[in-house]
Amino acid sequence: MASLNALILVCLLYVALLFGVAFLADRAALQGRSGKWMKSPLIYTLSLSIYCTGWTFYGAVGYAARSGLEFATIYLGPTLIMISWWWGLRKLVRVGRSQRITSIADLLSARYGKSNALAICITLLAVVSTTPYIALQLQSITLSFEIFADADPTSGFSEQNTVFWVACGLAAFAILFGTRNLNANERHHGVVTAVALEAVVKLVALLAVGIFVVWGIAGGVEATLAQIDASAIGAWQVMPGRWTTTLFLAAAAFICLPRMFQVMVVENVDERHLKLASWAFPLYLLLISLFVVPIAAVGLHVLPDGANPDLFVLAIPMHQGQDALAMLVFLGGFSSATSMVIVAAMALSTMMSNHIVMPYWLRYRSSRVSVSGDVRNVVLIARRLSIAAIMGLGYLYYVLSGGGTALATIGLVAFAGVSQLLPALVGGLFWRGATRNGALAGITIGFVIWVYSLLLPALGDGLLPADVMEQGPWGVGWLRPQALFGLHSLDPIVHAAFWSLGSNTLIFCLVSLMSFPSPIERLQGAQFVHVFEHSTGPRGWTGSVAQAEDLMVMSQRILGASEAQAFFDDERNRQGVRGGLPEPTPGFLERLERELSASIGAAAAHAMIGQIVGGSSVSVEDLMAVADETAQILEYSSKLETQSTELADTARQLRDSNEKLTQISAQKDAFLSQVSHELRTPMTSIRAFSEILRDVEQMQEADQKRYAAIIHDESLRLTRLLDDILDLSVLEHGQVQLNLRSVVLADVLTRAQATALTGIAQPIDVKRDGDREEIKLFTDADRLAQVFINIITNAQKYCDAEKPVLKISVMHTTDWIHIDFIDNGKGIDKEQSQLVFEKFSRIRPENAGGAGLGLAICREVMQRLNGEIEYFAHTTGSCFRVSVPIHQEI
Ligand code: ADP
């Protein structure tokens, strides 16, 4: 029996061989001398075999042992696509080449207006559906190791360790050959060649086991057929629902799986290769599946009960003591699993770095440093880290799920997951009306339903509690994961595929029909749908020396003189050219394009270089992309413009308020000096007369009384002044308590008149308006009276007519009452009439009785009462108009 050590040695040698092949192929491609064989369609066809993973290599037999011929759908799906839909594939490949597509996420995002949201969404979907699949591969390698280990008790085999080292080794391989260099078209000759070699190994291994089983164990074709008939497989009944669904899922996954897209579209060097592949790949699938049923039937027959059917392929040769064959089978399984993991990790890492890491890195970086610099290293690091992260996820998933049965169903589950891309993909290729919103909505809804109805239930216990599975979340029956909307008679896979793909397609179509595509989306749509009319072939620049100067001038304009000079000098050194300008080699032009695109956007950079080197004329698409970018820049600059206007506005407001503050401060100073002045006058006379009273010893009584009266008057004046100032300050600071009630205007006027004129020797003759005053107001009567008193007092004081008369007339509109106080004096000069409401304003101080605060207080009071006080020059004298709102709402 082969020891585990021998197995590991063979395994390492095999890996070394793969490394060697990959390395040689990569080197040959790099030196541009890839031989005929490397470009042959056979390599392409063989590389498609990464479709057959460890799951198909080992699992197909297990599948057949459990569910009979249903396993064949896994092979029939791709066969159908290859034979009947190869023209569709050709379109896909052509689009991929003409648009320089790097992944399926890139393809869909390019089709739907270069939408990064869509790309991120697809990348997440791809990672979620591929991670368990990678774990499944790790499991198949580990299980096959374990079989050997079981036969070799001295091995000291540890499952956990093995998985870990296998994952590390695969990550190293993918990093080494998947990210060795960045190529504009993302081709990895080394990996593809190694994958092709692995395709041969797995085919040979399965065929060898098959032949051994049929002729070595069963004893010929007829005997084998008899054994099949006798086994459970012979009694297998077709289940049309499941059969159709798995067939459809396999066909869909064949196009949508990120790794399949990688080898079929991204790595395709020549679309004519599809011709051979269209019949040779189905043939490959036929050969690889040819012996699945015999192996399953014979395995069930010869192996002890309870043997894991997933490992029959390996267990039969081991059981029969065929060490060399077992070793070959092991390598076959190893090949299937490794090639899948490597290509999947490469494809996913491209998506992750291009659509998630790089956009965020660029955004973060551009906000801190200048926009130039070689992003190549960053991309490589991002890719490598992404590969490590993906392998890490696969490993983690394996450890957390504990391997075993939970993984067995994952293959089909993953197929259903990636199939969610199908509507958007096919729609994008054939329907110009398909829109980004439609794709995004469809994929999201399909993804969510798939996770809920298939992935979570498939991942085993605990993820969805038993009562959710049986009764639905919160007891809502129609939300049961495997019986959505009460559809409970279906097989879980059929059920999930029906709901997820059905709603995905429906929503995709409906939203597409309802939303309007952006111009770039429409153009891309046309480019995709009519790719054969539009495609231009691969875009590689080639320039002549004469154009180097033009390129230099253009770069100087865009990058700035010194930066452009440095970039060109650097390139010249790289090329080893002495003096002058570097040669515009394709590599240099590509670097220059990238450098320029950092400053002016990818589309504009591409168009400008295209103009100069003339390798391709500027297409409508290029122009649209430029326009799109320009629109973005315009939008950005208009935003800046609005911001700067806003800033200017704020500055102006600040300036205004600053001026106001200065004015207020000046007013305050003036006010203080006025107040102190007003206070000083009465204070001085009070002091003077009180000193006389104190110091003059013999004073006549009459004098004493006179002086005391003066002191009394002055202190009254002082008190009045202080009262006024206090009142004004209370009013100005809005601290007044209004006492609103319903009053009759006539009463207020009568009270004011009485207060103002009682005790006056010759009171002014007041003429009232009689009935018109009988009107109700809702206001603060005391405050209103205060205003009236002030006006009447002023008329009394300042009306210089021989026979002073004050006419109080009342008018009202629907909302307002106007009360005019018109006297027959000289009035106030026009230029001074606006000043009378200012504090301390006295037009004629000589006959002043007050400090000039009265009207200022009136104005404040009226403001509080929501009314107004104005001055009009009247034919007969002055006219003060007080306006009060009738419907007071304070
Ligand atoms: P004062 O305390 O001086 O009365 P006011 O603010 O009440 O202060 O009045 C300001 C100035 O307006 C008065 O000094 C006076 O010169 C002028 N004034 C007010 N009412 C009249 C009027 N009816 N006729 C002429 N001048 C008036």
PDB file of C-alpha atoms and ligand atoms in Angstrom, residues 790 794-795 797-798 823 827-828 836 841-844 850-855 878 880, ligand 1:
ATOM      1  CA  ASN A 790     -47.182 111.215  24.777  1.00  0.00           C
ATOM      2  CA  ASN A 794     -46.220 116.829  22.722  1.00  0.00           C
ATOM      3  CA  ALA A 795     -49.004 118.715  20.910  1.00  0.00           C
ATOM      4  CA  LYS A 797     -45.896 121.375  24.428  1.00  0.00           C
ATOM      5  CA  TYR A 798     -44.842 122.043  20.871  1.00  0.00           C
ATOM      6  CA  ASP A 823     -52.325 119.989  15.394  1.00  0.00           C
ATOM      7  CA  GLY A 827     -44.907 121.078  12.486  1.00  0.00           C
ATOM      8  CA  ILE A 828     -41.532 119.488  12.056  1.00  0.00           C
ATOM      9  CA  VAL A 836     -38.106 112.467  15.997  1.00  0.00           C
ATOM     10  CA  SER A 841     -33.983 113.641  19.566  1.00  0.00           C
ATOM     11  CA  ARG A 842     -35.262 117.068  20.286  1.00  0.00           C
ATOM     12  CA  ILE A 843     -35.869 119.331  17.412  1.00  0.00           C
ATOM     13  CA  ARG A 844     -36.146 122.497  19.391  1.00  0.00           C
ATOM     14  CA  GLY A 850     -38.550 116.177  27.922  1.00  0.00           C
ATOM     15  CA  ALA A 851     -35.367 114.337  27.119  1.00  0.00           C
ATOM     16  CA  GLY A 852     -36.436 113.308  23.644  1.00  0.00           C
ATOM     17  CA  LEU A 853     -37.298 109.745  24.618  1.00  0.00           C
ATOM     18  CA  GLY A 854     -41.068 109.967  24.380  1.00  0.00           C
ATOM     19  CA  LEU A 855     -41.518 109.186  20.685  1.00  0.00           C
ATOM     20  CA  SER A 878     -47.879 118.082  12.391  1.00  0.00           C
ATOM     21  CA  PHE A 880     -48.840 111.725  14.054  1.00  0.00           C
TER      22      PHE A 880
HETATM   23  P1  ADP B   1     -39.559 115.073  24.164  1.00  0.00           P
HETATM   24  O1  ADP B   1     -39.292 114.355  25.351  1.00  0.00           O
HETATM   25  O2  ADP B   1     -38.589 116.119  23.794  1.00  0.00           O
HETATM   26  O3  ADP B   1     -40.980 115.531  24.014  1.00  0.00           O
HETATM   27  P2  ADP B   1     -40.264 113.372  22.027  1.00  0.00           P
HETATM   28  O4  ADP B   1     -39.554 112.149  21.528  1.00  0.00           O
HETATM   29  O5  ADP B   1     -41.625 113.153  22.529  1.00  0.00           O
HETATM   30  O6  ADP B   1     -39.317 114.031  23.047  1.00  0.00           O
HETATM   31  O7  ADP B   1     -40.287 114.392  20.831  1.00  0.00           O
HETATM   32  C1  ADP B   1     -39.171 114.606  20.077  1.00  0.00           C
HETATM   33  C2  ADP B   1     -39.161 115.929  19.433  1.00  0.00           C
HETATM   34  O8  ADP B   1     -40.150 115.992  18.374  1.00  0.00           O
HETATM   35  C3  ADP B   1     -39.546 117.013  20.317  1.00  0.00           C
HETATM   36  O9  ADP B   1     -38.403 117.500  20.969  1.00  0.00           O
HETATM   37  C4  ADP B   1     -40.126 118.048  19.399  1.00  0.00           C
HETATM   38  O10 ADP B   1     -39.111 118.911  18.945  1.00  0.00           O
HETATM   39  C5  ADP B   1     -40.632 117.290  18.251  1.00  0.00           C
HETATM   40  N1  ADP B   1     -42.130 117.201  18.322  1.00  0.00           N
HETATM   41  C6  ADP B   1     -42.857 116.199  18.834  1.00  0.00           C
HETATM   42  N2  ADP B   1     -44.161 116.415  18.691  1.00  0.00           N
HETATM   43  C7  ADP B   1     -44.278 117.600  18.030  1.00  0.00           C
HETATM   44  C8  ADP B   1     -45.377 118.370  17.584  1.00  0.00           C
HETATM   45  N3  ADP B   1     -46.659 117.997  17.746  1.00  0.00           N
HETATM   46  N4  ADP B   1     -45.112 119.542  16.918  1.00  0.00           N
HETATM   47  C9  ADP B   1     -43.828 119.931  16.725  1.00  0.00           C
HETATM   48  N5  ADP B   1     -42.753 119.245  17.118  1.00  0.00           N
HETATM   49  C10 ADP B   1     -42.966 118.094  17.788  1.00  0.00           C
END
